[in-house]
Coordinates of C-alpha atoms in Angstrom, one line a residue:
M1 CA 15.4 66.2 -33.3
A2 CA 15.1 63.5 -35.9
S3 CA 18.4 62.4 -36.3
N4 CA 17.6 61.4 -32.0
V5 CA 15.0 59.9 -32.7
E6 CA 16.4 57.7 -36.2
A7 CA 19.6 57.6 -33.7
P8 CA 18.6 54.3 -31.1
E9 CA 16.9 53.1 -34.9
R10 CA 20.2 52.5 -36.6
W11 CA 22.1 50.4 -33.3
Y12 CA 19.4 48.6 -33.2
L13 CA 19.2 47.7 -36.5
A14 CA 22.3 48.1 -36.8
L15 CA 23.0 45.2 -33.9
L16 CA 19.6 42.9 -35.2
G17 CA 21.8 43.0 -38.7
F18 CA 24.4 41.6 -37.2
A19 CA 22.7 39.4 -35.4
E20 CA 20.8 37.6 -38.3
H21 CA 24.0 37.0 -39.8
F22 CA 25.7 34.8 -37.3
R23 CA 22.7 33.1 -36.5
T24 CA 21.9 32.1 -40.3
S25 CA 26.0 31.3 -40.9
S26 CA 27.0 28.0 -42.0
P27 CA 27.6 26.3 -39.5
P28 CA 26.3 29.4 -37.0
K29 CA 28.3 31.1 -35.2
I30 CA 25.7 31.6 -31.8
R31 CA 28.0 33.4 -29.6
L32 CA 28.4 35.7 -31.7
C33 CA 25.2 36.5 -32.7
V34 CA 24.5 36.5 -28.7
H35 CA 27.3 39.3 -28.3
C36 CA 24.8 41.3 -30.6
L37 CA 22.2 40.9 -29.2
Q38 CA 23.3 40.6 -25.5
A39 CA 24.8 44.8 -26.4
V40 CA 21.7 45.9 -27.5
F41 CA 20.9 46.7 -23.6
Q42 CA 23.7 48.4 -23.4
F43 CA 21.9 51.8 -24.8
K44 CA 19.1 51.3 -22.2
P45 CA 16.8 50.5 -24.9
P46 CA 13.1 51.4 -24.5
Q47 CA 10.3 48.9 -23.5
R48 CA 9.3 47.5 -26.6
I49 CA 13.2 47.2 -28.2
E50 CA 14.2 45.9 -24.7
A51 CA 11.3 43.0 -24.9
R52 CA 12.1 41.8 -28.0
T53 CA 15.3 41.4 -27.5
H54 CA 14.9 39.3 -24.6
L55 CA 12.8 37.1 -27.0
Q56 CA 15.1 37.0 -29.4
L57 CA 18.0 35.6 -26.9
G58 CA 15.6 33.2 -25.4
S59 CA 14.9 32.1 -28.7
V60 CA 18.1 31.8 -29.7
L61 CA 19.4 30.1 -26.6
Y62 CA 17.0 28.1 -26.3
H63 CA 16.6 26.0 -29.8
H64 CA 20.9 26.2 -30.0
T65 CA 22.5 25.9 -27.3
K66 CA 21.6 23.7 -23.9
N67 CA 21.9 27.0 -21.8
S68 CA 18.2 26.7 -20.6
E69 CA 18.1 28.2 -17.4
L70 CA 19.9 31.5 -19.2
A71 CA 16.7 30.8 -21.9
R72 CA 14.3 30.4 -19.3
N73 CA 15.6 34.0 -17.7
H74 CA 15.0 36.1 -20.5
L75 CA 11.8 34.8 -21.9
E76 CA 10.8 35.1 -18.5
Q77 CA 11.6 38.4 -18.4
A78 CA 10.2 39.1 -22.3
W79 CA 6.3 37.5 -21.0
F80 CA 6.2 39.8 -18.2
I81 CA 8.2 43.2 -19.8
S82 CA 5.3 42.5 -23.2
Q83 CA 3.0 42.5 -20.4
Q84 CA 3.2 45.5 -20.1
V85 CA 3.4 47.2 -23.8
P86 CA 0.4 48.0 -25.7
Q87 CA -0.2 46.5 -29.5
F88 CA 2.7 44.3 -28.3
E89 CA 0.7 41.0 -29.0
D90 CA 3.3 39.3 -31.8
V91 CA 6.1 39.4 -28.7
K92 CA 3.6 38.4 -26.1
F93 CA 2.2 35.7 -27.2
E94 CA 5.8 33.6 -28.6
A95 CA 7.1 35.0 -25.6
A96 CA 4.3 32.5 -23.4
S97 CA 4.5 29.8 -26.8
I98 CA 8.4 29.0 -26.1
L99 CA 8.3 30.2 -22.3
S100 CA 5.7 26.8 -21.9
E101 CA 7.9 25.0 -24.2
L102 CA 11.0 24.7 -22.2
Y103 CA 9.0 24.5 -19.0
C104 CA 7.4 21.1 -20.3
Q105 CA 11.1 20.3 -21.6
Q106 CA 12.3 20.6 -17.9
N107 CA 9.7 19.5 -16.4
M108 CA 8.1 21.3 -14.6
V109 CA 4.3 21.4 -16.5
D110 CA 2.3 23.3 -13.3
S111 CA 4.7 26.5 -14.8
A112 CA 3.6 25.5 -18.2
K113 CA -0.6 25.4 -17.8
P114 CA -0.9 28.9 -16.2
L115 CA 1.0 30.6 -18.4
L116 CA -0.6 28.9 -21.5
R117 CA -4.2 30.0 -19.8
K118 CA -2.8 33.4 -19.2
A119 CA -1.9 33.4 -23.4
I120 CA -5.0 32.5 -24.0
Q121 CA -7.3 34.9 -21.9
I122 CA -5.5 37.7 -23.1
S123 CA -5.3 36.4 -27.1
Q124 CA -9.0 36.0 -27.9
Q125 CA -8.6 39.5 -30.1
T126 CA -5.3 37.5 -31.8
P127 CA -7.2 34.7 -33.7
Y128 CA -3.8 33.1 -34.9
W129 CA -1.9 33.2 -31.2
H130 CA -4.7 32.1 -29.6
C131 CA -6.1 28.6 -31.8
R132 CA -2.1 27.9 -31.2
L133 CA -2.2 28.5 -27.9
L134 CA -5.0 26.3 -26.9
F135 CA -3.6 23.6 -29.2
Q136 CA 0.0 23.8 -27.5
L137 CA -2.3 23.1 -23.8
A138 CA -4.1 20.5 -25.0
Q139 CA -1.0 18.7 -26.5
L140 CA 0.6 18.9 -23.4
H141 CA -2.5 17.4 -21.7
T142 CA -2.4 15.0 -24.6
L143 CA 0.5 13.9 -23.5
E144 CA -0.7 13.3 -19.6
K145 CA -3.0 11.4 -20.6
D146 CA -6.0 13.9 -19.5
L147 CA -7.8 13.1 -22.8
V148 CA -10.9 14.5 -21.6
S149 CA -9.2 18.2 -20.9
A150 CA -7.8 17.8 -23.5
C151 CA -11.2 17.3 -26.1
D152 CA -12.5 20.1 -24.6
L153 CA -9.6 22.4 -25.7
L154 CA -10.0 21.0 -29.4
G155 CA -13.5 21.3 -29.1
V156 CA -13.1 24.8 -28.0
G157 CA -10.6 25.8 -30.5
A158 CA -12.8 24.9 -33.2
E159 CA -15.7 26.2 -32.3
Y160 CA -13.4 29.7 -32.2
A161 CA -12.8 28.7 -35.4
R162 CA -16.1 28.5 -36.8
V163 CA -17.0 31.9 -35.2
V164 CA -13.8 33.1 -36.4
G165 CA -15.0 31.8 -40.8
S166 CA -11.7 29.5 -40.1
E167 CA -12.4 26.3 -41.8
Y168 CA -9.1 25.7 -42.3
T169 CA -8.3 25.9 -38.4
R170 CA -10.9 24.6 -37.7
Y171 CA -11.2 20.9 -39.7
S172 CA -7.7 20.6 -38.0
R173 CA -8.9 20.3 -35.1
G174 CA -12.1 18.6 -35.9
F175 CA -9.9 16.0 -36.5
L176 CA -8.1 15.5 -33.2
L177 CA -10.9 15.8 -31.9
L178 CA -13.5 13.7 -33.9
L179 CA -10.0 10.5 -33.4
M180 CA -9.8 11.1 -29.3
E181 CA -13.8 11.1 -28.6
R182 CA -13.5 8.0 -30.9
K183 CA -15.0 4.8 -29.7
L184 CA -13.2 2.1 -31.8
G185 CA -15.7 0.5 -33.5
E186 CA -16.5 4.0 -34.8
V187 CA -13.0 4.8 -36.0
H188 CA -13.4 3.9 -39.3
P189 CA -16.7 5.9 -40.5
L190 CA -14.9 8.7 -38.7
L191 CA -12.5 8.3 -40.8
S192 CA -14.3 8.1 -43.8
L193 CA -15.9 11.1 -43.0
C194 CA -12.4 13.3 -42.1
G195 CA -11.5 11.8 -46.0
T196 CA -14.3 13.4 -47.4
I197 CA -14.7 16.4 -46.0
V198 CA -10.3 17.3 -47.1
E199 CA -11.5 15.9 -50.3
N200 CA -14.3 18.6 -50.5
W201 CA -12.9 21.7 -48.7
Q202 CA -12.6 24.4 -50.9
G203 CA -9.0 26.7 -49.9
N204 CA -6.1 27.3 -51.0
P205 CA -3.5 24.3 -52.1
I206 CA -0.8 24.2 -49.5
Q207 CA -4.4 24.5 -46.5
K208 CA -5.7 21.7 -48.6
E209 CA -2.8 19.7 -49.3
S210 CA -1.7 20.9 -45.3
L211 CA -5.1 19.0 -44.2
R212 CA -4.7 16.4 -46.0
V213 CA -1.4 15.4 -44.7
F214 CA -2.6 15.6 -41.6
F215 CA -5.3 13.2 -42.3
L216 CA -3.7 11.0 -44.1
V217 CA -0.9 10.4 -41.0
L218 CA -3.7 10.4 -38.7
Q219 CA -4.6 7.2 -41.3
V220 CA -1.7 5.8 -41.6
T221 CA -0.8 5.5 -37.9
H222 CA -4.6 4.1 -36.6
Y223 CA -4.0 1.2 -39.6
L224 CA -0.2 0.4 -37.6
D225 CA -1.8 0.7 -34.8
A226 CA -3.9 -2.6 -35.7
G227 CA -1.4 -4.1 -37.2
Q228 CA -3.7 -3.5 -40.3
V229 CA 0.6 -3.5 -42.3
K230 CA -1.4 -4.3 -46.0
S231 CA -4.1 -2.5 -45.5
V232 CA -1.9 0.1 -45.1
K233 CA -0.7 -0.3 -47.7
P234 CA -2.8 2.7 -50.1
C235 CA -3.2 5.3 -47.8
L236 CA 0.7 5.7 -47.5
K237 CA 0.5 5.9 -51.4
Q238 CA -1.7 8.1 -50.6
L239 CA 0.3 10.2 -48.0
Q240 CA 4.3 9.2 -50.0
Q241 CA 2.5 11.7 -52.3
C242 CA 1.1 14.0 -51.0
I243 CA 4.3 15.0 -49.2
Q244 CA 6.1 15.7 -53.0
T245 CA 3.6 17.4 -53.6
I246 CA 3.5 20.0 -51.0
S247 CA 7.2 19.7 -51.2
T248 CA 6.8 21.9 -54.2
L249 CA 4.4 24.8 -53.7
H250 CA 6.1 27.7 -52.1
D251 CA 4.3 29.5 -48.4
D252 CA 3.8 32.6 -49.8
E253 CA 2.5 31.5 -52.8
I254 CA -1.1 32.0 -51.7
L255 CA -1.7 34.3 -48.0
P256 CA -4.3 33.1 -46.6
S257 CA -6.5 36.8 -45.8
N258 CA -8.1 35.1 -42.8
P259 CA -5.2 35.7 -40.0
A260 CA -6.4 32.4 -37.9
D261 CA -6.2 30.9 -40.9
L262 CA -2.1 31.4 -40.3
F263 CA -1.9 28.5 -37.9
H264 CA -0.3 25.7 -39.4
W265 CA -0.6 22.3 -37.2
L266 CA 3.2 21.5 -39.0
P267 CA 6.1 23.3 -41.2
K268 CA 6.2 21.2 -44.2
E269 CA 10.1 20.4 -43.5
H270 CA 8.6 18.8 -40.7
M271 CA 6.0 16.6 -42.2
C272 CA 8.5 15.1 -44.5
V273 CA 10.7 13.9 -41.9
L274 CA 7.0 12.8 -39.9
V275 CA 6.3 10.7 -43.3
Y276 CA 9.6 8.9 -43.5
L277 CA 8.6 8.2 -39.3
V278 CA 6.1 6.1 -40.7
T279 CA 6.9 4.8 -43.4
V280 CA 10.0 3.6 -42.0
M281 CA 7.1 2.2 -38.8
H282 CA 5.5 0.3 -41.9
S283 CA 8.5 -1.4 -43.1
M284 CA 9.1 -2.6 -40.0
Q285 CA 6.6 -3.6 -38.8
A286 CA 5.9 -5.9 -42.6
G287 CA 9.4 -7.3 -42.1
Y288 CA 11.3 -4.8 -45.6
L289 CA 13.7 -4.3 -42.6
E290 CA 16.4 -2.8 -45.8
K291 CA 13.6 -0.5 -46.4
A292 CA 13.1 0.2 -43.2
Q293 CA 17.2 1.4 -43.0
K294 CA 16.7 3.0 -46.5
Y295 CA 14.1 5.5 -44.7
T296 CA 15.8 5.9 -41.2
D297 CA 19.0 7.4 -43.1
K298 CA 16.9 9.8 -45.0
A299 CA 15.0 11.2 -42.6
L300 CA 18.5 11.3 -40.0
M301 CA 19.7 12.9 -42.9
Q302 CA 17.3 15.8 -43.1
L303 CA 16.9 16.1 -39.1
E304 CA 20.3 17.1 -39.1
K305 CA 20.6 19.8 -41.7
L306 CA 16.8 21.2 -39.5
K307 CA 18.4 20.8 -36.9
M308 CA 21.1 22.8 -38.1
L309 CA 18.8 25.7 -37.2
D310 CA 15.8 24.6 -35.8
C311 CA 16.4 22.3 -32.6
S312 CA 11.9 22.4 -31.8
P313 CA 11.6 19.3 -28.8
I314 CA 9.8 17.7 -31.5
L315 CA 12.6 16.7 -33.7
S316 CA 13.9 15.3 -31.3
T317 CA 11.2 13.8 -30.9
F318 CA 10.9 12.4 -34.4
Q319 CA 14.9 11.3 -34.0
V320 CA 14.7 9.0 -31.1
I321 CA 11.8 7.5 -32.0
L322 CA 13.3 6.7 -35.4
L323 CA 16.4 5.5 -33.6
E324 CA 14.1 3.0 -31.5
H325 CA 12.7 1.7 -35.0
I326 CA 16.1 1.1 -36.4
I327 CA 18.1 -0.3 -33.2
M328 CA 14.9 -3.4 -32.9
C329 CA 15.8 -4.0 -37.0
R330 CA 19.3 -4.1 -35.6
L331 CA 18.9 -6.5 -32.4
V332 CA 16.7 -8.8 -35.7
T333 CA 19.6 -9.0 -38.9
G334 CA 22.4 -9.9 -36.3
H335 CA 24.3 -6.0 -36.3
K336 CA 23.8 -5.9 -31.9
A337 CA 27.5 -3.7 -31.6
T338 CA 25.5 -1.1 -34.6
A339 CA 22.3 -0.9 -32.0
L340 CA 23.9 -1.0 -29.2
Q341 CA 25.3 2.5 -30.1
E342 CA 22.6 3.9 -31.3
I343 CA 20.8 3.2 -27.7
S344 CA 23.3 5.1 -26.8
Q345 CA 23.1 7.4 -28.8
V346 CA 18.6 7.6 -27.6
C347 CA 20.6 8.1 -24.4
Q348 CA 22.6 11.6 -25.1
L349 CA 19.4 13.1 -27.0
C350 CA 17.5 12.0 -24.0
Q351 CA 19.9 13.7 -21.4
Q352 CA 19.7 16.7 -22.6
S353 CA 16.0 17.2 -22.6
P354 CA 13.9 15.8 -18.9
R355 CA 10.5 15.5 -20.9
L356 CA 12.7 12.9 -23.4
F357 CA 13.6 10.9 -20.6
T358 CA 10.1 11.0 -19.0
N359 CA 8.1 9.8 -22.6
H360 CA 10.6 7.5 -23.3
A361 CA 12.4 6.2 -20.2
A362 CA 9.9 3.2 -20.4
Q363 CA 11.1 2.1 -24.0
L364 CA 14.8 2.0 -23.6
H365 CA 15.1 0.5 -19.8
T366 CA 12.7 -2.2 -22.6
L367 CA 15.5 -1.6 -26.1
L368 CA 18.3 -2.8 -23.2
G369 CA 16.1 -5.8 -22.3
L370 CA 15.8 -6.6 -26.0
Y371 CA 19.5 -6.4 -26.6
C372 CA 20.8 -8.5 -23.2
I373 CA 19.1 -11.2 -24.3
S374 CA 20.6 -10.8 -27.8
V375 CA 24.0 -11.2 -26.0
N376 CA 22.6 -13.8 -23.4
C377 CA 22.8 -11.5 -20.4
M378 CA 19.5 -12.8 -18.8
D379 CA 19.8 -11.7 -15.2
N380 CA 19.9 -8.4 -17.0
A381 CA 17.1 -8.4 -19.1
E382 CA 15.0 -9.1 -16.2
A383 CA 16.1 -6.4 -14.6
Q384 CA 16.0 -4.1 -17.1
F385 CA 12.2 -5.2 -18.6
T386 CA 11.0 -5.2 -14.3
T387 CA 12.1 -1.5 -14.8
A388 CA 10.4 -0.9 -17.7
L389 CA 7.2 -1.5 -16.0
R390 CA 7.6 0.0 -13.0
L391 CA 8.3 3.2 -15.8
T392 CA 5.7 2.8 -18.4
T393 CA 1.9 3.6 -17.8
H394 CA 0.7 2.3 -21.6
Q395 CA -0.8 -1.1 -21.9
E396 CA 0.4 -2.4 -25.4
L397 CA 3.9 -0.9 -24.5
W398 CA 3.2 -3.6 -20.8
T399 CA 2.1 -6.2 -23.2
Y400 CA 5.2 -6.1 -24.9
I401 CA 6.9 -5.7 -22.0
V402 CA 5.5 -8.5 -19.9
T403 CA 5.5 -10.6 -22.9
N404 CA 9.7 -10.5 -23.4
L405 CA 10.0 -10.9 -20.1
A406 CA 8.4 -14.1 -19.6
S407 CA 10.6 -15.5 -23.0
V408 CA 13.4 -14.6 -20.6
Y409 CA 12.1 -16.8 -17.9
I410 CA 10.7 -19.7 -20.1
R411 CA 14.9 -19.8 -22.2
E412 CA 16.3 -19.8 -18.2
G413 CA 14.0 -22.8 -17.2
N414 CA 14.1 -23.0 -14.1
R415 CA 11.7 -20.0 -13.6
H416 CA 8.6 -21.9 -13.3
Q417 CA 6.9 -19.8 -10.2
E418 CA 8.2 -16.5 -12.3
L419 CA 6.6 -17.4 -15.2
Y420 CA 3.3 -18.3 -13.7
S421 CA 2.8 -14.9 -11.7
L422 CA 3.3 -13.3 -15.2
L423 CA 0.7 -15.4 -16.9
E424 CA -1.4 -14.3 -14.1
R425 CA -0.7 -11.0 -15.1
I426 CA -1.3 -11.0 -18.7
N427 CA -4.8 -13.2 -18.5
P428 CA -5.8 -12.4 -14.9
D429 CA -10.0 -13.1 -15.4
H430 CA -8.5 -16.2 -17.9
N431 CA -11.1 -15.1 -20.3
F432 CA -9.2 -15.9 -23.4
P433 CA -7.8 -19.8 -24.3
V434 CA -4.1 -20.3 -23.1
R435 CA -4.0 -23.0 -26.2
R436 CA -1.5 -21.6 -28.7
F437 CA -3.1 -21.7 -32.4
L438 CA -0.6 -20.9 -34.9
R439 CA -2.4 -21.7 -37.6
E440 CA -4.9 -19.3 -37.3
T441 CA -1.4 -16.5 -36.2
L442 CA 0.1 -18.0 -39.9
K443 CA -2.6 -17.3 -41.5
M444 CA -3.7 -13.7 -39.8
S445 CA -0.3 -13.1 -40.4
N446 CA -0.2 -14.0 -44.4
A447 CA -3.1 -11.8 -45.0
E448 CA -2.2 -8.9 -43.7
D449 CA 1.6 -9.3 -44.9
L450 CA 3.7 -9.2 -41.7
N451 CA 6.4 -11.2 -42.7
R452 CA 8.6 -11.3 -39.5
L453 CA 5.4 -13.1 -37.8
T454 CA 5.1 -15.6 -40.6
A455 CA 8.2 -16.4 -40.5
C456 CA 8.2 -17.1 -36.8
S457 CA 4.8 -19.0 -37.1
L458 CA 6.4 -21.4 -39.9
V459 CA 9.3 -21.8 -38.4
L460 CA 7.5 -22.6 -34.5
L461 CA 5.8 -25.1 -36.6
G462 CA 8.0 -26.6 -38.1
H463 CA 10.1 -27.8 -35.5
I464 CA 6.7 -28.9 -33.4
F465 CA 5.9 -31.0 -36.5
Y466 CA 10.0 -32.2 -36.8
V467 CA 9.8 -33.0 -32.5
L468 CA 6.2 -34.8 -33.5
G469 CA 8.2 -36.5 -36.6
N470 CA 6.2 -36.0 -39.2
H471 CA 9.3 -34.6 -41.5
R472 CA 7.7 -34.2 -44.8
E473 CA 5.0 -31.2 -42.8
S474 CA 7.9 -29.9 -40.6
N475 CA 10.2 -29.3 -44.1
N476 CA 7.0 -27.9 -46.2
M477 CA 7.1 -24.9 -43.0
V478 CA 10.7 -25.2 -42.4
V479 CA 12.1 -24.1 -46.1
P480 CA 9.4 -21.5 -47.0
A481 CA 10.2 -19.4 -43.2
M482 CA 14.3 -20.1 -43.9
Q483 CA 13.4 -17.9 -47.1
L484 CA 11.1 -15.5 -45.9
A485 CA 14.0 -15.3 -42.8
S486 CA 16.4 -14.6 -45.9
K487 CA 14.1 -11.9 -47.5
I488 CA 13.9 -9.5 -44.4
P489 CA 16.6 -10.6 -43.6
D490 CA 16.3 -12.1 -40.0
M491 CA 19.7 -13.5 -38.3
S492 CA 17.6 -15.7 -35.7
V493 CA 15.0 -17.2 -37.6
Q494 CA 18.1 -17.5 -40.3
L495 CA 19.8 -19.8 -37.6
W496 CA 17.0 -22.1 -36.2
S497 CA 15.4 -22.5 -39.4
S498 CA 19.4 -24.2 -40.6
A499 CA 19.5 -26.0 -37.7
L500 CA 16.2 -27.3 -38.6
L501 CA 16.6 -28.6 -42.6
K502 CA 20.8 -30.0 -40.7
D503 CA 18.3 -32.3 -38.9
L504 CA 15.2 -32.7 -41.4
N505 CA 18.2 -33.8 -44.4
K506 CA 19.5 -35.4 -42.3
A507 CA 16.5 -37.7 -40.5
L508 CA 15.5 -37.7 -44.9
G509 CA 17.8 -39.2 -46.0
N510 CA 19.2 -36.3 -48.3
N511 CA 22.7 -35.7 -47.0
M512 CA 24.1 -33.1 -49.7
D513 CA 20.8 -31.1 -47.9
A514 CA 21.9 -31.6 -45.1
H515 CA 25.3 -31.0 -45.5
E516 CA 24.3 -27.8 -47.2
A517 CA 21.8 -26.4 -44.5
A518 CA 25.3 -27.4 -41.6
Q519 CA 27.2 -24.7 -43.6
M520 CA 25.1 -22.4 -43.4
H521 CA 24.0 -22.4 -40.2
Q522 CA 27.7 -22.8 -39.6
N523 CA 28.2 -18.8 -41.5
F524 CA 25.4 -17.9 -39.6
S525 CA 26.8 -18.6 -36.1
Q526 CA 30.0 -17.2 -37.3
Q527 CA 28.6 -13.8 -37.7
L528 CA 26.5 -13.8 -34.7
L529 CA 29.8 -15.4 -32.7
Q530 CA 32.0 -11.8 -33.8
D531 CA 29.7 -9.5 -33.7
H532 CA 28.5 -10.8 -30.0
I533 CA 32.1 -10.4 -29.4
A534 CA 32.1 -7.0 -31.5
A535 CA 29.1 -5.6 -28.7
C536 CA 29.9 -7.2 -25.4
S537 CA 33.8 -5.2 -25.8
L538 CA 31.9 -1.9 -26.1
P539 CA 32.0 0.4 -23.5
E540 CA 28.3 1.2 -24.0
H541 CA 27.6 -2.6 -23.4
N542 CA 28.4 -1.4 -19.4
L543 CA 24.4 0.1 -20.3
I544 CA 22.6 -3.2 -19.3
S545 CA 23.7 -2.6 -15.2
W546 CA 22.0 0.7 -15.7
T547 CA 18.8 0.3 -14.2
D548 CA 17.9 4.1 -12.4
G549 CA 17.6 7.6 -12.9
P550 CA 18.6 9.7 -15.6
P551 CA 20.8 8.0 -18.6
P552 CA 25.3 7.9 -17.1
V553 CA 26.9 11.3 -18.5
Q554 CA 30.3 8.8 -19.3
I555 CA 30.4 4.4 -19.9
Q556 CA 33.3 3.0 -19.0
A557 CA 35.4 0.6 -21.1
Q558 CA 35.0 -3.0 -19.4
N559 CA 38.0 -6.3 -20.4
G560 CA 36.6 -8.2 -22.8
P561 CA 33.6 -10.6 -23.4
T562 CA 31.2 -11.5 -20.2
T563 CA 28.8 -14.0 -21.8
S564 CA 28.3 -16.6 -23.8
L565 CA 26.7 -17.1 -27.2
A566 CA 26.1 -21.3 -26.5
S567 CA 22.1 -21.0 -26.0
L568 CA 21.9 -19.2 -29.2
L569 CA 23.9 -21.9 -31.2

């Protein structure tokens, strides 16, 4: 009898051991791993083993393959069977959690919500899963811009954590709740309150550092949202030091005694990528584009390693946001061909996840619109921006798109009616002055170290003074604009500044300086022209014609560049 009982355990453990060996091989042998797990069903296992194997298969297929339908089938089986097995919480709730993620990826939100609600309802005696599932449903509501429901769920979670004695999880939810319910004038006091809570909280080192990272990420992104690039520097430095500290700590050094404290808002490997990401955002806004490139490379390398064993949707989201930022850097530095190839990478990532495409379609068309402007394809730029406007509900992105669309109408020169209609949409109530205060812009951008905005303001002021015949004042603006643009580096401002310096020095009788400026202008023009030809010759250039539906799967090559660079030179 004993041997009959032990036999299923032996074959099951053997197959499980083989499956894990293949999953963790370098590179992973996912097909062989799946075969081993599927072999379990040949032995007609008991329900506990059957449910767990369906969960393992579903998880492996979801995280490591593109076979989402088969993954969904196994996860649904795991969820259904596990509900019939007593005291089987881990399998039951993990199946619910992963299955709801998969539903969201497939844009099946209406299936994800009731699943999570049921799992939350029956998990109240399992603190870790109850907290995690509440957070997951709150996150889903946030993605749908239903902040009221998200705040309600976070409030429930914070109160539940208080009842079960988990101050760590309570604070994790409390920070988000405070910030999501905030009024604009209350943000700074709330951030100060959250900072005090973190510093005074007594817990194990990993949990404290995790809370600190959570708080600092919220604080840094708030400052960046407000354009306060200089003010955020101390917080960003703290965040970078904090992630270095947490990466040296081992998760198993001190295990919390309260099960609810096992909840982590993000694995520390993901935190590292997130800190790289906010550093890239800061460098991009500040105009330190070489630094942005450096941290993007580090983050993408880290992501590549993580995705070999972990295909969590948030990693693809991080990857897309990183690429969106570096694409803008490439366009500024005059590397359009590379930017276009990276836009194509974003398209490929969005092809793999309908949810990712839904969340980033407007940004993708906006990037294509910016690329179109850079290669002087104004009709395509207009079409891309119009598509992006149709797809976005985000007010700041809408304003950014409309501003760029206005620049297209201005550059075309004969679109006055469309331009006036657009300006009416931007300011329907005429509640702010239409005159531009460039000196005030310069003052504000200088105060916060917004180098690109400062460079653009300087060169525009220099151009205005040149047209007005005030050559000395124009020179006082253009020279620092050129220096700043070289430091960024911003190819368009360098091109513009060198053209102005050539004309200014000629007007002032400085022939040698005029000749030097003319040579610089010629060099910048040649670099832009070569990159223009390279970009327009790529098969990915045909993406500029895509304005409807999901990204095209295949991109056909074309004969060569069909646009002119004349207006840029």
